[in-house]
Short mmCIF file of N, CA, C and O in Angstrom, two decimals:
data_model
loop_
_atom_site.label_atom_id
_atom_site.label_comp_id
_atom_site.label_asym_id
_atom_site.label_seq_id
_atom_site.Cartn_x
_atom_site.Cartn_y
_atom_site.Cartn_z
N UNK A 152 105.90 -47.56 4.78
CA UNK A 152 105.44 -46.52 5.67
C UNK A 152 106.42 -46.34 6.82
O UNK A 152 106.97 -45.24 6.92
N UNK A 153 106.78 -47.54 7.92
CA UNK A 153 107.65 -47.54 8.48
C UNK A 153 109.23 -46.43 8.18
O UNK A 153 109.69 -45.54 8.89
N UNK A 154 109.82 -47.11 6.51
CA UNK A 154 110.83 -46.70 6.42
C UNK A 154 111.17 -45.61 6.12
O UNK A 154 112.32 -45.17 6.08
N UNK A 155 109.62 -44.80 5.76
CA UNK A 155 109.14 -43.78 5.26
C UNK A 155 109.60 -42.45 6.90
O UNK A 155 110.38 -41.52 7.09
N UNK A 156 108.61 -43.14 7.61
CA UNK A 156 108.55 -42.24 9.16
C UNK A 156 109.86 -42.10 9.70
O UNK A 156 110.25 -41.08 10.27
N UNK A 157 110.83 -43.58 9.45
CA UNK A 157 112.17 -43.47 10.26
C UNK A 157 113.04 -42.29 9.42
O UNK A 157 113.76 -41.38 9.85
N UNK A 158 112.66 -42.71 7.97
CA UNK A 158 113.95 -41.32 7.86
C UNK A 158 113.55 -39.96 7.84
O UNK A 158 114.38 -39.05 7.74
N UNK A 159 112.02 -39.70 7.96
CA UNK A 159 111.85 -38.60 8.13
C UNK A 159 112.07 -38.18 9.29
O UNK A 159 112.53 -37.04 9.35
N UNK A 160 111.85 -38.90 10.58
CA UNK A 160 112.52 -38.52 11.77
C UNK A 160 113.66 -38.13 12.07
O UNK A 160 113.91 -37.24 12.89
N UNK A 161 114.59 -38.86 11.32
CA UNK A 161 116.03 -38.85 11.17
C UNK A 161 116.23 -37.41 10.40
O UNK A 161 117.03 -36.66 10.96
N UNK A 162 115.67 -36.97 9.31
CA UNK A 162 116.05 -35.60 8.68
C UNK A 162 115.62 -34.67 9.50
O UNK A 162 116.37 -33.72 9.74
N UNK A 163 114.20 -34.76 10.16
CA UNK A 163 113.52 -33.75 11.02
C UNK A 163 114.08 -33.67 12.25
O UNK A 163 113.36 -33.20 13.13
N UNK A 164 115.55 -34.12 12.62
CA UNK A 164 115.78 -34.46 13.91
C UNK A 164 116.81 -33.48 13.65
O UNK A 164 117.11 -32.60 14.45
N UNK A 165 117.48 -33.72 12.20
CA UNK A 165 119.01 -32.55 11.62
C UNK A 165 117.96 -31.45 11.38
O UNK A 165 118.43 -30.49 11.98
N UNK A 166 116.62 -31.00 10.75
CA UNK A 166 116.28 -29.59 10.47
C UNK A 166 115.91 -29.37 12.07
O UNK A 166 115.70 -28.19 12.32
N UNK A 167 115.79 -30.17 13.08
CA UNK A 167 115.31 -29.28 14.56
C UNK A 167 116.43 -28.72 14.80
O UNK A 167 116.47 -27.64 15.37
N UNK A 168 117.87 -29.59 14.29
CA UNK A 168 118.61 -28.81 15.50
C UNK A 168 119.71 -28.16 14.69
O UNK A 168 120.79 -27.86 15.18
N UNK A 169 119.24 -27.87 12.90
CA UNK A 169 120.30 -27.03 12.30
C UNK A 169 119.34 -25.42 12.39
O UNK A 169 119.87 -24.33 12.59
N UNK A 170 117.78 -25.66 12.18
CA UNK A 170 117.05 -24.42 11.65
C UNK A 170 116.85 -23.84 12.84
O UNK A 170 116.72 -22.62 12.73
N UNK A 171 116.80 -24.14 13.66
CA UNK A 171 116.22 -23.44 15.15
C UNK A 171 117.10 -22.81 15.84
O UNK A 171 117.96 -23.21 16.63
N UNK A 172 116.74 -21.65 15.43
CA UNK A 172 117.71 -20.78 15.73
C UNK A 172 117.23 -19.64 16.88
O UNK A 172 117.99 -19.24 17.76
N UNK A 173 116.19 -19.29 16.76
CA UNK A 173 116.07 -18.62 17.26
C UNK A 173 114.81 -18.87 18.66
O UNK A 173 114.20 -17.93 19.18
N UNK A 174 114.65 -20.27 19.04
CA UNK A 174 114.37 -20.81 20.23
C UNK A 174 115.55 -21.30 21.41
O UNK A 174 116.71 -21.44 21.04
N UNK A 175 115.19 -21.55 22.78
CA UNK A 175 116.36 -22.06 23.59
C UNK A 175 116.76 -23.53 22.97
O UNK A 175 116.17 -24.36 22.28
N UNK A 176 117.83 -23.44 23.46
CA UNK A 176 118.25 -24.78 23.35
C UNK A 176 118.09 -26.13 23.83
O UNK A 176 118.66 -27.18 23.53
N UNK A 177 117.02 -25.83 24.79
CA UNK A 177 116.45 -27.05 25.34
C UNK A 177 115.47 -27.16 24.84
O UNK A 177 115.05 -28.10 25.51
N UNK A 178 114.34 -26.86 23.82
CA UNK A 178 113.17 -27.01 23.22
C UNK A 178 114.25 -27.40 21.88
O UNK A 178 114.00 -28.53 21.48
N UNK A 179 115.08 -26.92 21.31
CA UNK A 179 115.82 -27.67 20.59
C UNK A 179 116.52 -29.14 20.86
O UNK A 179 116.62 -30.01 20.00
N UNK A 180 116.97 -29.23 22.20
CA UNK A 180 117.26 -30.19 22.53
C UNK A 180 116.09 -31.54 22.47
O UNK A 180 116.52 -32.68 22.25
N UNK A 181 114.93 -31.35 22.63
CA UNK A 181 113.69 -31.50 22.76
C UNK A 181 112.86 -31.86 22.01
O UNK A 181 111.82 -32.40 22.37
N UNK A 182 113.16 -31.64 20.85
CA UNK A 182 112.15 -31.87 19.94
C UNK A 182 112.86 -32.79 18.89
O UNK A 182 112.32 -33.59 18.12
N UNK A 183 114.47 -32.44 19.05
CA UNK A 183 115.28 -33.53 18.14
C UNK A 183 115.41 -34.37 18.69
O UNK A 183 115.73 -35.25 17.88
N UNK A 184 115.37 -34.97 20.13
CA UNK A 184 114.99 -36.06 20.54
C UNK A 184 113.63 -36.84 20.26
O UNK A 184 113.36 -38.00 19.95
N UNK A 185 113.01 -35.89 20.45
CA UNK A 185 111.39 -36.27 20.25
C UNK A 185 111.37 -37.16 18.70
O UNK A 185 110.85 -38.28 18.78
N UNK A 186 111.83 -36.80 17.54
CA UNK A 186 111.96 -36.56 16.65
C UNK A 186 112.91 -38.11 16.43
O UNK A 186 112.39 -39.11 15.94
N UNK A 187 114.42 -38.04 16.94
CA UNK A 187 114.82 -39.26 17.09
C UNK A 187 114.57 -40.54 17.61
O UNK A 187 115.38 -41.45 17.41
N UNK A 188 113.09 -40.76 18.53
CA UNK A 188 112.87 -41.19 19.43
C UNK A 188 111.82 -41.72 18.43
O UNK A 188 111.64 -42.94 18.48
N UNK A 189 110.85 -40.80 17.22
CA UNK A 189 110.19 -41.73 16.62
C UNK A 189 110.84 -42.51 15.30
O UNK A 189 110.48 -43.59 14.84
N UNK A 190 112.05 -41.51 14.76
CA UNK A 190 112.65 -42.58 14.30
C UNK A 190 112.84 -43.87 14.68
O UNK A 190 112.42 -44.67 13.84
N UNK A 191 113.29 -44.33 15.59
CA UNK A 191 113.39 -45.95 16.76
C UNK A 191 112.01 -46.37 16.33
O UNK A 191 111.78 -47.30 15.55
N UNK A 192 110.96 -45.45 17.03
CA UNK A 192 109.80 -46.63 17.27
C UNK A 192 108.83 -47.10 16.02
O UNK A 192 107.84 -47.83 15.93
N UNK A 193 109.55 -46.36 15.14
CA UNK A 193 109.06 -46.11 13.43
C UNK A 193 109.87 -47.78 13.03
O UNK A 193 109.35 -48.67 12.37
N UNK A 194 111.33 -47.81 13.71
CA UNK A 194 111.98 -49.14 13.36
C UNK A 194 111.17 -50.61 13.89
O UNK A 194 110.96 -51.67 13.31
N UNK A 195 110.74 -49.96 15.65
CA UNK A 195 110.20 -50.80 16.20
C UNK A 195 108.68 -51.31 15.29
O UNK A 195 108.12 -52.39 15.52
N UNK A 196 108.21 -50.36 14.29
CA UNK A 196 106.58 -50.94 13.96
C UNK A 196 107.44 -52.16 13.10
O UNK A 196 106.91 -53.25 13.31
N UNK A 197 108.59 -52.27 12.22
CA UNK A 197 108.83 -53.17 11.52
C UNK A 197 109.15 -54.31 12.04
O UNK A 197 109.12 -55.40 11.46
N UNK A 198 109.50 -54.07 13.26
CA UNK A 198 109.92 -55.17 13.89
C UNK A 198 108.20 -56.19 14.18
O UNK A 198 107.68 -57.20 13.70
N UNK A 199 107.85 -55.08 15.29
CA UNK A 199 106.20 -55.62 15.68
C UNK A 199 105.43 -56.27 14.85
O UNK A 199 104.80 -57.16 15.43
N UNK A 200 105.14 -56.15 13.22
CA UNK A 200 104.75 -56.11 12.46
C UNK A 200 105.59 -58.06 11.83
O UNK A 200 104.86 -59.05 11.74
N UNK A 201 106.76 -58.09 11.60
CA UNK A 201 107.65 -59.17 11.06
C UNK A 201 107.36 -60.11 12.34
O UNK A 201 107.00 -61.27 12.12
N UNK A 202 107.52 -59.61 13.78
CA UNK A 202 107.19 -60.57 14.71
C UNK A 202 105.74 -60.95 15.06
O UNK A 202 105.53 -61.78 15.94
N UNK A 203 104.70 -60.31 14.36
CA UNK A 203 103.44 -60.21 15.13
C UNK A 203 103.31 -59.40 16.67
O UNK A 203 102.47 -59.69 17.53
N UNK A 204 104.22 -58.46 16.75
CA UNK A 204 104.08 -58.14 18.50
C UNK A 204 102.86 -56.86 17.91
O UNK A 204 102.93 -56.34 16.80
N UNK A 205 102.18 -56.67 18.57
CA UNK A 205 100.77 -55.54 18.57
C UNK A 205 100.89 -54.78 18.97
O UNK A 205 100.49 -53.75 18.42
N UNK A 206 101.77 -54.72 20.66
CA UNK A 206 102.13 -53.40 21.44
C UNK A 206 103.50 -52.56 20.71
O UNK A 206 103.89 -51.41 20.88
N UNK A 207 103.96 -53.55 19.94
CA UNK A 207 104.84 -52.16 19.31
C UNK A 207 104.23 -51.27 17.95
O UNK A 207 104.88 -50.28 17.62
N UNK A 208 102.98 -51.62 17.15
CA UNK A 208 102.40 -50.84 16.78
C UNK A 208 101.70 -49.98 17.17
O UNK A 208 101.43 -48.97 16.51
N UNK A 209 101.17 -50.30 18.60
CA UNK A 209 100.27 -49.37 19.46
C UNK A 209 101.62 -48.41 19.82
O UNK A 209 101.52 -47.18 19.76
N UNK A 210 102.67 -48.95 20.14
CA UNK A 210 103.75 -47.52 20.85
C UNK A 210 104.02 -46.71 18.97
O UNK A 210 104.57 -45.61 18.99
N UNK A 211 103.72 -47.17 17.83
CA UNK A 211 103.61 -46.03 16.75
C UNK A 211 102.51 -45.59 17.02
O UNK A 211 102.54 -44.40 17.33
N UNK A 212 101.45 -46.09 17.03
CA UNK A 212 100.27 -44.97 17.16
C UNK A 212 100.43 -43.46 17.91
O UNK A 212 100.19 -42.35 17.45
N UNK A 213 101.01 -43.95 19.48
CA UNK A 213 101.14 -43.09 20.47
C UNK A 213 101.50 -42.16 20.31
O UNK A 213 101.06 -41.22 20.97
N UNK A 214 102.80 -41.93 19.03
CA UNK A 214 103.17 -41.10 18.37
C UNK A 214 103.02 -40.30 17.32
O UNK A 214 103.70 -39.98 16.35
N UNK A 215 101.81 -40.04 17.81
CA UNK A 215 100.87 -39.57 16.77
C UNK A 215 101.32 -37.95 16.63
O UNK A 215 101.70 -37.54 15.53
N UNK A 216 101.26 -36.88 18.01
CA UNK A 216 101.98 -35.77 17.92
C UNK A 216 102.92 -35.60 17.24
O UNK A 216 102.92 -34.80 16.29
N UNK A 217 103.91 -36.29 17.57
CA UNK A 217 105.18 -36.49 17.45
C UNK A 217 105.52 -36.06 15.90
O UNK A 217 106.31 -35.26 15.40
N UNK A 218 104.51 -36.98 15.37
CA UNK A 218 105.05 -37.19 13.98
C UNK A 218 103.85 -36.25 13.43
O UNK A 218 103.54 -36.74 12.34
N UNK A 219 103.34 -35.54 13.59
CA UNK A 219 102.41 -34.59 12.93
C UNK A 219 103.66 -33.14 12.87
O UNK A 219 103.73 -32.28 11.99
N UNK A 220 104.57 -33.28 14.18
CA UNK A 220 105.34 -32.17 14.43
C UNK A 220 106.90 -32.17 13.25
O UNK A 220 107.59 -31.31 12.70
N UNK A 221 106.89 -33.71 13.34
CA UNK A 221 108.18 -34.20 12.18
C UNK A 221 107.69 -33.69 10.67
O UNK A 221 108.24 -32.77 10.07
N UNK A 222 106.58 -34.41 10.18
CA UNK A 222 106.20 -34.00 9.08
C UNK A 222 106.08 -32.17 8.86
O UNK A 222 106.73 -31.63 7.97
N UNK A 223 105.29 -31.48 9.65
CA UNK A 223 105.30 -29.71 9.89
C UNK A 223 106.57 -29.06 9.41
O UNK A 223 106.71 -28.09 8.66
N UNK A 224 107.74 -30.06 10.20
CA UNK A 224 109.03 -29.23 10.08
C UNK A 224 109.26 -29.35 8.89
O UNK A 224 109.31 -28.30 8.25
N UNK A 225 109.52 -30.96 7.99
CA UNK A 225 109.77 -31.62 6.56
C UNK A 225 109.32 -30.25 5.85
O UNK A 225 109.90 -29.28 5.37
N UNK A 226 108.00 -30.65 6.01
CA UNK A 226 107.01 -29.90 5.05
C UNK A 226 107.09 -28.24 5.22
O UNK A 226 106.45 -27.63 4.37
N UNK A 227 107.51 -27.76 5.81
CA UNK A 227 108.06 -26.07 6.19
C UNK A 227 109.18 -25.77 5.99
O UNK A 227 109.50 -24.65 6.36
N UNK A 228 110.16 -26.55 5.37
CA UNK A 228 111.10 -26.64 5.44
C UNK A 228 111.43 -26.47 3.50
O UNK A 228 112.33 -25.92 2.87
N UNK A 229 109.96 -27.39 3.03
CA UNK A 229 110.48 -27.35 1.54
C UNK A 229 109.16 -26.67 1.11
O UNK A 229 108.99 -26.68 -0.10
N UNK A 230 108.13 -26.05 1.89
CA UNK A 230 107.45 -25.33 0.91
C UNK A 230 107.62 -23.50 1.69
O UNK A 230 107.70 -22.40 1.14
N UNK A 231 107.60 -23.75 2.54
CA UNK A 231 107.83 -22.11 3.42
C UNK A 231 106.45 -21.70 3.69
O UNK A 231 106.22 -20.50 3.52
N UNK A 232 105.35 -22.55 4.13
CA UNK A 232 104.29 -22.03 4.37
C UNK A 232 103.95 -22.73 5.40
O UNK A 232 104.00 -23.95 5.23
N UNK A 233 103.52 -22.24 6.78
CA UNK A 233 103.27 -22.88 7.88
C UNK A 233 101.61 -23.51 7.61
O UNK A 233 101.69 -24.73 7.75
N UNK A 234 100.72 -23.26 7.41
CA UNK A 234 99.59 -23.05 7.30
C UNK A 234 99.55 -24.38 6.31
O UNK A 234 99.13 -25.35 6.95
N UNK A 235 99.83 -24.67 5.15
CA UNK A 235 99.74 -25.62 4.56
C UNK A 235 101.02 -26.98 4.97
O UNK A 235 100.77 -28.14 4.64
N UNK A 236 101.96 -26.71 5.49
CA UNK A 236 102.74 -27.80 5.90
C UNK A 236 102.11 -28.32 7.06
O UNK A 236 102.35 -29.51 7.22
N UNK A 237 101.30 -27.74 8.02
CA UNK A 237 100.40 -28.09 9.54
C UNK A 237 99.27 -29.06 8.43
O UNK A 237 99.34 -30.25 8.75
N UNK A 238 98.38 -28.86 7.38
CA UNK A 238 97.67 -29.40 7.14
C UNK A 238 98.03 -30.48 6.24
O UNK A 238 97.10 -31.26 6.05
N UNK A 239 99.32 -30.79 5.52
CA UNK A 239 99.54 -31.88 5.01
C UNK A 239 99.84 -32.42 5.69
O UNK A 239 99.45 -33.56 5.43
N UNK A 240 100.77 -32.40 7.22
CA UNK A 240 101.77 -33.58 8.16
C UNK A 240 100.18 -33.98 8.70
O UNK A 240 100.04 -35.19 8.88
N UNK A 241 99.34 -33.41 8.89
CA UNK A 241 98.47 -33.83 9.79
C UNK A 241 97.40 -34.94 8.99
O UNK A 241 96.89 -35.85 9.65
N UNK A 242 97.08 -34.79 7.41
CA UNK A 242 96.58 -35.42 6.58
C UNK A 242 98.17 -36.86 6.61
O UNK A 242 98.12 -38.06 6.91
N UNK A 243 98.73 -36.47 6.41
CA UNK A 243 99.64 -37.10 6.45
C UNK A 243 99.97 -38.15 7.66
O UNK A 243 100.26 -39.33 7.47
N UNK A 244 99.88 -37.52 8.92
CA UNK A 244 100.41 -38.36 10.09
C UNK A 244 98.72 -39.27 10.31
O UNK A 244 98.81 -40.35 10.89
N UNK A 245 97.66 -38.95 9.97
CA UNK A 245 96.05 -39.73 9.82
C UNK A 245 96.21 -40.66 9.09
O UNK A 245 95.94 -41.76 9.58
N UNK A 246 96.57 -40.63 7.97
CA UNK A 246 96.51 -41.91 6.92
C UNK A 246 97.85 -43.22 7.07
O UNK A 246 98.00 -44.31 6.51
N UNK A 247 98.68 -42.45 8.16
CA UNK A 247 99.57 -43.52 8.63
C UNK A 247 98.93 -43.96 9.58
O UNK A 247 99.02 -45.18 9.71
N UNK A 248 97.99 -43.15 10.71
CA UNK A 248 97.61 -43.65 11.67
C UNK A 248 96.49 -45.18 11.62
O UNK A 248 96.36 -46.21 12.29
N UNK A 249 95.96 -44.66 10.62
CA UNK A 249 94.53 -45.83 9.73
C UNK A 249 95.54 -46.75 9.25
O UNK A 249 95.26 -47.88 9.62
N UNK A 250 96.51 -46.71 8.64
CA UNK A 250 97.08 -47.87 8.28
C UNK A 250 97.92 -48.70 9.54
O UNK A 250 97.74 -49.90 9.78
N UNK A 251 98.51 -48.15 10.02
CA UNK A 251 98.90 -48.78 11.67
C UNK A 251 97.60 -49.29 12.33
O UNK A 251 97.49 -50.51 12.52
N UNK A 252 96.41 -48.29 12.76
CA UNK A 252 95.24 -49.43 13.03
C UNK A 252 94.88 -50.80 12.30
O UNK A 252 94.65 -51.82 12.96
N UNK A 253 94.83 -50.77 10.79
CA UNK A 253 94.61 -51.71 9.77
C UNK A 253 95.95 -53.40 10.15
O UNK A 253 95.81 -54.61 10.32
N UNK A 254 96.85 -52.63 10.10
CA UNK A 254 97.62 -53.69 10.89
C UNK A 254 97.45 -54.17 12.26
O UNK A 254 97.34 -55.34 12.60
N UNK A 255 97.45 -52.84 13.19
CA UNK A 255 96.96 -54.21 14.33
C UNK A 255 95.61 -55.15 14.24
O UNK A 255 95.32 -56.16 14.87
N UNK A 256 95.17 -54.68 13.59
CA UNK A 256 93.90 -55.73 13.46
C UNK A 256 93.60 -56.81 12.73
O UNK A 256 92.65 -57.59 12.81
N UNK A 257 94.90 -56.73 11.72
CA UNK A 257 95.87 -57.56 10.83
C UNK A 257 96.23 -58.40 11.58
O UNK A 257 95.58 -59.42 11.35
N UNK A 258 97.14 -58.59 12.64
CA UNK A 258 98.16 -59.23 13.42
C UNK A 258 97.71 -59.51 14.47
O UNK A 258 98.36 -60.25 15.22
N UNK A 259 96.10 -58.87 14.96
CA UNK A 259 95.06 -59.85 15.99
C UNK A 259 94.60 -61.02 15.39
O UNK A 259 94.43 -62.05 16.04
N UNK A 260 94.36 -60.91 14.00
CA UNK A 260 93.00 -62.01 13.50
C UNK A 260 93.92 -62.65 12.90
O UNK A 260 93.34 -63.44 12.15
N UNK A 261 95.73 -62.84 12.73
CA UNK A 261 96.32 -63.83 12.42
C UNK A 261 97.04 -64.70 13.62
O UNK A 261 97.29 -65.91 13.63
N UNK A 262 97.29 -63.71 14.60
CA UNK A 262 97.98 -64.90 16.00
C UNK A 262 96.63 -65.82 16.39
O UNK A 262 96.60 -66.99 16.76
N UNK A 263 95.52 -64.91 16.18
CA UNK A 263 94.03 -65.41 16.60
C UNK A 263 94.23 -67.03 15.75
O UNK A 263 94.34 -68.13 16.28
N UNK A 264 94.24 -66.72 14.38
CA UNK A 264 94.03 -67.70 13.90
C UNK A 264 95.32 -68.72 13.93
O UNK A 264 95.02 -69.91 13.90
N UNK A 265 96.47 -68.46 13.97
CA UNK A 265 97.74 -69.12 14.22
C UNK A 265 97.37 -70.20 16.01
O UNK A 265 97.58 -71.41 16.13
N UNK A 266 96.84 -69.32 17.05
CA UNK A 266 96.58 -70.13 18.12
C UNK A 266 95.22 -71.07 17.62
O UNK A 266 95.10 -72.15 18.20
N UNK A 267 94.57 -70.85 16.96
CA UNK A 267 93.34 -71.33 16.53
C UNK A 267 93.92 -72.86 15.78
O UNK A 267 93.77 -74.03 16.15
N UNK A 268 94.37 -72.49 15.03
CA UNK A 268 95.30 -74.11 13.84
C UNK A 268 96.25 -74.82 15.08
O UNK A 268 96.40 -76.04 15.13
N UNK A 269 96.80 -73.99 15.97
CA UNK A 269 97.97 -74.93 16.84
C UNK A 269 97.29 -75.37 17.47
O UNK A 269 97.60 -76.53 17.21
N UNK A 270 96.25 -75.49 18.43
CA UNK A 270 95.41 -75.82 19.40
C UNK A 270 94.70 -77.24 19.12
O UNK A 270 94.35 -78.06 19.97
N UNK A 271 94.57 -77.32 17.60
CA UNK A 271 93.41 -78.19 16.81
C UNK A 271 94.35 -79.35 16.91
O UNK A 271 94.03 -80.45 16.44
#
């Protein structure tokens, strides 16, 4: 999932700032950052996740817009329909979101239990 989000960020970061053509260049500037920015924190869930850290899955969650807007572009990009690319990134950016919850709650009830065995 992770490696999934980073390179779509990474492609959606080249279609913000090859297709946009006809917005300013600072909402271009803007959104391929946005865009590059969840690539990173898409790297950071793998990290959070291999280390047990929790707050770097919560900073994927956060990015929940973000990546509803990455997927829109993907998905508009290879079917040409706004209307159905808004409703797959968004089916799409939900079922990553449930699985990012599923992990932090993963990686509570194992440090839980990791301090639980060291303590004994």
């Amino acid at each position: 999932m992770a490696c999934f989000s980073c390179l779509s960020g990474l492609f959606a970061a080249y279609l913000f700032k090859t297709l946009k053509k006809n917005v300013s260049e600072a909402v271009t500037i803007v959104w391929t950052t946005a865009a590059g920015i969840y690539s990173l924190v898409s790297l950071l869930l793998i990290i959070g996740v291999w280390k047990l850290v929790k707050a770097l899955v919560y900073l994927y969650m956060c990015m929940l817009i973000v990546s509803i807007a990455v997927y829109t572009e993907i998905l508009k990009w290879l079917w040409k329909s706004l209307a159905a690319a808004v409703f797959a990134a968004v089916v799409i950016s939900f079922i990553f979101l449930g699985l990012a919850l599923n992990m932090a709650k993963s990686i509570s009830e194992k440090r839980r239990r990791i301090n639980r065995d060291g303590s004994e």
